[in-house]
């Protein structure tokens, strides 16, 4: 993925995840946030093309904690100003943020400041996180999603990860798809806004990637 792909990525993100908090902050924030995956050494961002046009994307982190530190260190101020601007224009969203997310985000910032005082040695965990994957409607049932996942699983394995995790909506989500690809259900998670998500993980071993159905 490169900068020219971001308009497609943002449009598909807004189409498929309109209720996510970052989507509700608007396309300018989403563009800036997704752009952080293009520069982070512990992040991966892929575009799948069909007929020379983008047909799907995947973004994730092979080391989520290291990627979070990278984002806060290099993009934190810019993302904060964009988020504040969006919240200023959306009073209801601002109240929701204060009620459900301010304390949690503040704790993450404190942890990041403490981590910066101690040099990181190696990777901070054994889990990679697949944050978002989308295949455009016209390009489905062609193996694009499985190809993107296999690419990420391969990179995660090369980075020393032992498993990949993701979440999908309980209602109308992609759970049956991940079941077919061999992911294991790990239970349900309720988001701050009350949405119910299914957690999945994929066990990795050196030299293996998920089947490309």
PDB file of C-alpha atoms in Angstrom:
ATOM      1  CA  UNK A   1       0.000   0.000   0.000  1.00  0.00           C
ATOM      2  CA  UNK A   2       1.161   3.553  -0.680  1.00  0.00           C
ATOM      3  CA  UNK A   3      -0.241   7.056  -0.265  1.00  0.00           C
ATOM      4  CA  UNK A   4      -2.155   6.889  -3.551  1.00  0.00           C
ATOM      5  CA  UNK A   5      -4.164   3.953  -2.180  1.00  0.00           C
ATOM      6  CA  UNK A   6      -5.451   5.798   0.890  1.00  0.00           C
ATOM      7  CA  UNK A   7      -8.587   7.293  -0.753  1.00  0.00           C
ATOM      8  CA  UNK A   8      -9.741   3.756  -1.654  1.00  0.00           C
ATOM      9  CA  UNK A   9      -8.863   2.448   1.808  1.00  0.00           C
ATOM     10  CA  UNK A  10     -10.703   5.252   3.589  1.00  0.00           C
ATOM     11  CA  UNK A  11     -13.785   4.971   1.361  1.00  0.00           C
ATOM     12  CA  UNK A  12     -14.016   1.212   1.922  1.00  0.00           C
ATOM     13  CA  UNK A  13     -13.378   1.635   5.660  1.00  0.00           C
ATOM     14  CA  UNK A  14     -16.257   4.114   5.910  1.00  0.00           C
ATOM     15  CA  UNK A  15     -18.487   1.816   3.857  1.00  0.00           C
ATOM     16  CA  UNK A  16     -17.816  -1.335   5.882  1.00  0.00           C
ATOM     17  CA  UNK A  17     -17.081   0.023   9.389  1.00  0.00           C
ATOM     18  CA  UNK A  18     -19.219   3.196   9.619  1.00  0.00           C
ATOM     19  CA  UNK A  19     -19.894   2.755  13.329  1.00  0.00           C
ATOM     20  CA  UNK A  20     -16.267   2.447  14.431  1.00  0.00           C
ATOM     21  CA  UNK A  21     -15.048   5.362  16.529  1.00  0.00           C
ATOM     22  CA  UNK A  22     -12.265   6.328  14.111  1.00  0.00           C
ATOM     23  CA  UNK A  23     -14.711   6.285  11.187  1.00  0.00           C
ATOM     24  CA  UNK A  24     -16.997   8.626  13.106  1.00  0.00           C
ATOM     25  CA  UNK A  25     -14.090  11.065  13.425  1.00  0.00           C
ATOM     26  CA  UNK A  26     -14.279  11.531   9.652  1.00  0.00           C
ATOM     27  CA  UNK A  27     -12.272  10.806   6.494  1.00  0.00           C
ATOM     28  CA  UNK A  28      -9.452  13.271   7.243  1.00  0.00           C
ATOM     29  CA  UNK A  29      -8.672  11.567  10.526  1.00  0.00           C
ATOM     30  CA  UNK A  30      -8.966   8.126   8.929  1.00  0.00           C
ATOM     31  CA  UNK A  31      -6.557   9.109   6.169  1.00  0.00           C
ATOM     32  CA  UNK A  32      -3.976  10.298   8.693  1.00  0.00           C
ATOM     33  CA  UNK A  33      -4.437   7.250  10.922  1.00  0.00           C
ATOM     34  CA  UNK A  34      -4.208   4.682   8.116  1.00  0.00           C
ATOM     35  CA  UNK A  35      -1.137   6.489   6.830  1.00  0.00           C
ATOM     36  CA  UNK A  36       0.735   5.527   9.992  1.00  0.00           C
ATOM     37  CA  UNK A  37       0.707   1.902   8.821  1.00  0.00           C
ATOM     38  CA  UNK A  38       2.770   2.879   5.775  1.00  0.00           C
ATOM     39  CA  UNK A  39       5.789   3.949   7.823  1.00  0.00           C
ATOM     40  CA  UNK A  40       5.776   1.811  10.955  1.00  0.00           C
ATOM     41  CA  UNK A  41       8.411  -0.967  10.913  1.00  0.00           C
ATOM     42  CA  UNK A  42       6.068  -3.158  12.984  1.00  0.00           C
ATOM     43  CA  UNK A  43       2.993  -2.531  10.815  1.00  0.00           C
ATOM     44  CA  UNK A  44       1.866  -4.003   7.523  1.00  0.00           C
ATOM     45  CA  UNK A  45      -0.460  -2.520   4.903  1.00  0.00           C
ATOM     46  CA  UNK A  46      -1.363  -4.380   1.727  1.00  0.00           C
ATOM     47  CA  UNK A  47      -3.472  -3.578  -1.332  1.00  0.00           C
ATOM     48  CA  UNK A  48      -4.892  -6.274  -3.600  1.00  0.00           C
ATOM     49  CA  UNK A  49      -5.597  -5.242  -7.187  1.00  0.00           C
ATOM     50  CA  UNK A  50      -7.841  -6.674  -9.856  1.00  0.00           C
ATOM     51  CA  UNK A  51      -7.600  -5.416 -13.416  1.00  0.00           C
ATOM     52  CA  UNK A  52      -5.166  -2.738 -12.286  1.00  0.00           C
ATOM     53  CA  UNK A  53      -7.635  -1.298  -9.761  1.00  0.00           C
ATOM     54  CA  UNK A  54      -7.651  -1.717  -5.968  1.00  0.00           C
ATOM     55  CA  UNK A  55      -9.975  -4.497  -4.890  1.00  0.00           C
ATOM     56  CA  UNK A  56      -9.142  -4.997  -1.213  1.00  0.00           C
ATOM     57  CA  UNK A  57      -6.830  -4.048   1.611  1.00  0.00           C
ATOM     58  CA  UNK A  58      -5.463  -5.263   4.922  1.00  0.00           C
ATOM     59  CA  UNK A  59      -3.751  -3.339   7.699  1.00  0.00           C
ATOM     60  CA  UNK A  60      -2.309  -4.855  10.853  1.00  0.00           C
ATOM     61  CA  UNK A  61       0.584  -4.821  13.277  1.00  0.00           C
ATOM     62  CA  UNK A  62       3.134  -7.581  13.709  1.00  0.00           C
ATOM     63  CA  UNK A  63       4.036  -5.995  17.051  1.00  0.00           C
ATOM     64  CA  UNK A  64       1.035  -3.945  18.262  1.00  0.00           C
ATOM     65  CA  UNK A  65       2.748  -2.329  21.254  1.00  0.00           C
ATOM     66  CA  UNK A  66       5.772  -1.255  19.198  1.00  0.00           C
ATOM     67  CA  UNK A  67       3.493   0.121  16.485  1.00  0.00           C
ATOM     68  CA  UNK A  68       1.472   2.055  19.061  1.00  0.00           C
ATOM     69  CA  UNK A  69       4.676   3.643  20.366  1.00  0.00           C
ATOM     70  CA  UNK A  70       5.680   4.533  16.800  1.00  0.00           C
ATOM     71  CA  UNK A  71       2.304   6.189  16.154  1.00  0.00           C
ATOM     72  CA  UNK A  72       2.320   8.182  19.380  1.00  0.00           C
ATOM     73  CA  UNK A  73       5.935   9.251  18.958  1.00  0.00           C
ATOM     74  CA  UNK A  74       5.755  10.364  15.325  1.00  0.00           C
ATOM     75  CA  UNK A  75       2.067  11.113  14.706  1.00  0.00           C
ATOM     76  CA  UNK A  76       0.474  11.569  18.109  1.00  0.00           C
ATOM     77  CA  UNK A  77       0.226  15.361  18.038  1.00  0.00           C
ATOM     78  CA  UNK A  78      -1.160  15.523  14.507  1.00  0.00           C
ATOM     79  CA  UNK A  79      -3.720  12.804  15.179  1.00  0.00           C
ATOM     80  CA  UNK A  80      -4.718  14.518  18.426  1.00  0.00           C
ATOM     81  CA  UNK A  81      -5.355  17.855  16.692  1.00  0.00           C
ATOM     82  CA  UNK A  82      -7.376  16.164  13.947  1.00  0.00           C
ATOM     83  CA  UNK A  83      -9.409  14.241  16.503  1.00  0.00           C
ATOM     84  CA  UNK A  84     -10.081  17.350  18.577  1.00  0.00           C
ATOM     85  CA  UNK A  85     -11.190  19.222  15.466  1.00  0.00           C
ATOM     86  CA  UNK A  86     -13.608  16.430  14.606  1.00  0.00           C
ATOM     87  CA  UNK A  87     -14.950  16.255  18.153  1.00  0.00           C
ATOM     88  CA  UNK A  88     -15.444  20.030  18.228  1.00  0.00           C
ATOM     89  CA  UNK A  89     -17.689  19.740  15.159  1.00  0.00           C
ATOM     90  CA  UNK A  90     -19.530  16.722  16.589  1.00  0.00           C
ATOM     91  CA  UNK A  91     -20.682  17.547  20.159  1.00  0.00           C
ATOM     92  CA  UNK A  92     -22.512  14.260  20.642  1.00  0.00           C
ATOM     93  CA  UNK A  93     -19.435  12.299  19.625  1.00  0.00           C
ATOM     94  CA  UNK A  94     -17.351  14.436  21.991  1.00  0.00           C
ATOM     95  CA  UNK A  95     -19.643  13.567  24.909  1.00  0.00           C
ATOM     96  CA  UNK A  96     -19.459   9.918  23.953  1.00  0.00           C
ATOM     97  CA  UNK A  97     -15.655  10.109  23.884  1.00  0.00           C
ATOM     98  CA  UNK A  98     -15.517  11.703  27.332  1.00  0.00           C
ATOM     99  CA  UNK A  99     -17.861   9.074  28.737  1.00  0.00           C
ATOM    100  CA  UNK A 100     -16.363   5.930  27.218  1.00  0.00           C
ATOM    101  CA  UNK A 101     -12.810   6.441  25.989  1.00  0.00           C
ATOM    102  CA  UNK A 102     -10.982   9.340  27.636  1.00  0.00           C
ATOM    103  CA  UNK A 103      -9.813   7.327  30.671  1.00  0.00           C
ATOM    104  CA  UNK A 104      -8.753   4.330  28.572  1.00  0.00           C
ATOM    105  CA  UNK A 105      -6.792   6.457  26.091  1.00  0.00           C
ATOM    106  CA  UNK A 106      -5.198   8.387  28.954  1.00  0.00           C
ATOM    107  CA  UNK A 107      -3.923   5.133  30.456  1.00  0.00           C
ATOM    108  CA  UNK A 108      -2.408   4.166  27.102  1.00  0.00           C
ATOM    109  CA  UNK A 109      -0.596   7.497  26.886  1.00  0.00           C
ATOM    110  CA  UNK A 110       0.799   7.030  30.391  1.00  0.00           C
ATOM    111  CA  UNK A 111       2.014   3.531  29.536  1.00  0.00           C
ATOM    112  CA  UNK A 112       3.653   4.873  26.395  1.00  0.00           C
ATOM    113  CA  UNK A 113       5.494   7.598  28.306  1.00  0.00           C
ATOM    114  CA  UNK A 114       6.761   5.041  30.791  1.00  0.00           C
ATOM    115  CA  UNK A 115       7.850   2.705  27.987  1.00  0.00           C
ATOM    116  CA  UNK A 116       9.823   5.506  26.328  1.00  0.00           C
ATOM    117  CA  UNK A 117      11.956   5.810  29.450  1.00  0.00           C
ATOM    118  CA  UNK A 118      13.185   2.230  28.995  1.00  0.00           C
ATOM    119  CA  UNK A 119      14.716   1.197  25.654  1.00  0.00           C
ATOM    120  CA  UNK A 120      12.698  -1.550  23.972  1.00  0.00           C
ATOM    121  CA  UNK A 121      14.588  -4.797  23.496  1.00  0.00           C
ATOM    122  CA  UNK A 122      13.292  -7.079  20.767  1.00  0.00           C
ATOM    123  CA  UNK A 123       9.555  -7.550  20.316  1.00  0.00           C
ATOM    124  CA  UNK A 124       7.076  -6.703  23.036  1.00  0.00           C
ATOM    125  CA  UNK A 125       4.857  -9.745  22.594  1.00  0.00           C
ATOM    126  CA  UNK A 126       4.114 -12.885  20.637  1.00  0.00           C
ATOM    127  CA  UNK A 127       0.802 -11.759  19.114  1.00  0.00           C
ATOM    128  CA  UNK A 128       0.180  -9.941  15.840  1.00  0.00           C
ATOM    129  CA  UNK A 129      -3.106  -8.076  15.337  1.00  0.00           C
ATOM    130  CA  UNK A 130      -5.029  -7.927  12.090  1.00  0.00           C
ATOM    131  CA  UNK A 131      -6.801  -4.593  12.475  1.00  0.00           C
ATOM    132  CA  UNK A 132      -8.880  -4.255   9.301  1.00  0.00           C
ATOM    133  CA  UNK A 133      -9.444  -6.281   6.157  1.00  0.00           C
ATOM    134  CA  UNK A 134     -11.890  -5.412   3.384  1.00  0.00           C
ATOM    135  CA  UNK A 135     -12.557  -6.864  -0.045  1.00  0.00           C
ATOM    136  CA  UNK A 136     -14.703  -4.707  -2.319  1.00  0.00           C
ATOM    137  CA  UNK A 137     -18.066  -6.253  -3.102  1.00  0.00           C
ATOM    138  CA  UNK A 138     -17.378  -6.646  -6.818  1.00  0.00           C
ATOM    139  CA  UNK A 139     -14.157  -8.590  -6.098  1.00  0.00           C
ATOM    140  CA  UNK A 140     -15.393 -11.160  -3.599  1.00  0.00           C
ATOM    141  CA  UNK A 141     -15.245 -14.968  -3.927  1.00  0.00           C
ATOM    142  CA  UNK A 142     -11.969 -14.758  -5.825  1.00  0.00           C
ATOM    143  CA  UNK A 143      -9.618 -15.639  -2.955  1.00  0.00           C
ATOM    144  CA  UNK A 144      -8.469 -12.057  -2.391  1.00  0.00           C
ATOM    145  CA  UNK A 145      -9.261 -12.003   1.325  1.00  0.00           C
ATOM    146  CA  UNK A 146      -7.491 -15.299   1.933  1.00  0.00           C
ATOM    147  CA  UNK A 147      -4.484 -14.065  -0.032  1.00  0.00           C
ATOM    148  CA  UNK A 148      -4.252 -10.898   2.053  1.00  0.00           C
ATOM    149  CA  UNK A 149      -4.530 -12.894   5.289  1.00  0.00           C
ATOM    150  CA  UNK A 150      -1.903 -15.385   4.141  1.00  0.00           C
ATOM    151  CA  UNK A 151       0.463 -12.522   3.314  1.00  0.00           C
ATOM    152  CA  UNK A 152       0.017 -11.027   6.772  1.00  0.00           C
ATOM    153  CA  UNK A 153       0.382 -14.424   8.468  1.00  0.00           C
ATOM    154  CA  UNK A 154       3.641 -14.992   6.599  1.00  0.00           C
ATOM    155  CA  UNK A 155       5.030 -11.629   7.670  1.00  0.00           C
ATOM    156  CA  UNK A 156       3.877 -12.205  11.252  1.00  0.00           C
ATOM    157  CA  UNK A 157       5.629 -15.570  11.288  1.00  0.00           C
ATOM    158  CA  UNK A 158       8.811 -14.000   9.922  1.00  0.00           C
ATOM    159  CA  UNK A 159       8.591 -11.405  12.723  1.00  0.00           C
ATOM    160  CA  UNK A 160       8.532 -14.164  15.336  1.00  0.00           C
ATOM    161  CA  UNK A 161       4.835 -14.023  16.192  1.00  0.00           C
ATOM    162  CA  UNK A 162       3.123 -17.198  17.358  1.00  0.00           C
ATOM    163  CA  UNK A 163      -0.445 -16.175  16.556  1.00  0.00           C
ATOM    164  CA  UNK A 164      -2.609 -13.526  14.919  1.00  0.00           C
ATOM    165  CA  UNK A 165      -5.771 -12.105  16.501  1.00  0.00           C
ATOM    166  CA  UNK A 166      -8.724 -10.150  15.133  1.00  0.00           C
ATOM    167  CA  UNK A 167     -12.299  -9.250  15.999  1.00  0.00           C
ATOM    168  CA  UNK A 168     -15.435  -9.197  13.874  1.00  0.00           C
ATOM    169  CA  UNK A 169     -19.034  -8.244  14.568  1.00  0.00           C
ATOM    170  CA  UNK A 170     -21.298 -10.920  16.010  1.00  0.00           C
ATOM    171  CA  UNK A 171     -24.233  -9.704  13.931  1.00  0.00           C
ATOM    172  CA  UNK A 172     -23.446  -9.470  10.243  1.00  0.00           C
ATOM    173  CA  UNK A 173     -19.719 -10.011  10.718  1.00  0.00           C
ATOM    174  CA  UNK A 174     -17.309 -12.316   8.928  1.00  0.00           C
ATOM    175  CA  UNK A 175     -17.261 -15.068  11.556  1.00  0.00           C
ATOM    176  CA  UNK A 176     -18.271 -17.906   9.186  1.00  0.00           C
ATOM    177  CA  UNK A 177     -15.513 -16.834   6.789  1.00  0.00           C
ATOM    178  CA  UNK A 178     -12.827 -17.049   9.481  1.00  0.00           C
ATOM    179  CA  UNK A 179     -14.263 -20.399  10.598  1.00  0.00           C
ATOM    180  CA  UNK A 180     -13.704 -21.736   7.077  1.00  0.00           C
ATOM    181  CA  UNK A 181     -10.136 -20.429   7.037  1.00  0.00           C
ATOM    182  CA  UNK A 182      -9.310 -22.301  10.224  1.00  0.00           C
ATOM    183  CA  UNK A 183      -9.300 -19.445  12.751  1.00  0.00           C
ATOM    184  CA  UNK A 184     -10.341 -20.347  16.294  1.00  0.00           C
ATOM    185  CA  UNK A 185     -13.119 -18.534  18.134  1.00  0.00           C
ATOM    186  CA  UNK A 186     -11.936 -17.140  21.467  1.00  0.00           C
ATOM    187  CA  UNK A 187     -15.142 -15.644  22.827  1.00  0.00           C
ATOM    188  CA  UNK A 188     -17.102 -12.417  22.736  1.00  0.00           C
ATOM    189  CA  UNK A 189     -16.043  -8.843  23.505  1.00  0.00           C
ATOM    190  CA  UNK A 190     -18.316  -5.886  24.169  1.00  0.00           C
ATOM    191  CA  UNK A 191     -17.064  -2.499  22.941  1.00  0.00           C
ATOM    192  CA  UNK A 192     -17.488   0.739  24.941  1.00  0.00           C
ATOM    193  CA  UNK A 193     -20.437   1.651  22.705  1.00  0.00           C
ATOM    194  CA  UNK A 194     -22.103  -1.681  23.415  1.00  0.00           C
ATOM    195  CA  UNK A 195     -21.352  -3.534  20.169  1.00  0.00           C
ATOM    196  CA  UNK A 196     -20.732  -7.265  20.532  1.00  0.00           C
ATOM    197  CA  UNK A 197     -17.662  -8.638  18.753  1.00  0.00           C
ATOM    198  CA  UNK A 198     -16.262 -12.124  18.224  1.00  0.00           C
ATOM    199  CA  UNK A 199     -12.557 -12.603  18.927  1.00  0.00           C
ATOM    200  CA  UNK A 200     -10.601 -14.996  16.729  1.00  0.00           C
ATOM    201  CA  UNK A 201      -7.019 -16.149  16.613  1.00  0.00           C
ATOM    202  CA  UNK A 202      -4.847 -18.070  14.181  1.00  0.00           C
ATOM    203  CA  UNK A 203      -1.973 -20.161  15.479  1.00  0.00           C
ATOM    204  CA  UNK A 204       1.224 -19.720  13.487  1.00  0.00           C
ATOM    205  CA  UNK A 205       4.166 -22.007  13.024  1.00  0.00           C
ATOM    206  CA  UNK A 206       7.303 -21.447  11.018  1.00  0.00           C
ATOM    207  CA  UNK A 207       6.866 -22.101   7.338  1.00  0.00           C
ATOM    208  CA  UNK A 208       3.066 -22.295   7.414  1.00  0.00           C
ATOM    209  CA  UNK A 209       0.306 -19.925   6.320  1.00  0.00           C
ATOM    210  CA  UNK A 210      -3.489 -20.330   6.310  1.00  0.00           C
ATOM    211  CA  UNK A 211      -5.147 -22.130   3.422  1.00  0.00           C
ATOM    212  CA  UNK A 212      -6.028 -19.797   0.563  1.00  0.00           C
ATOM    213  CA  UNK A 213      -9.642 -20.750  -0.055  1.00  0.00           C
TER     214      UNK A 213
END
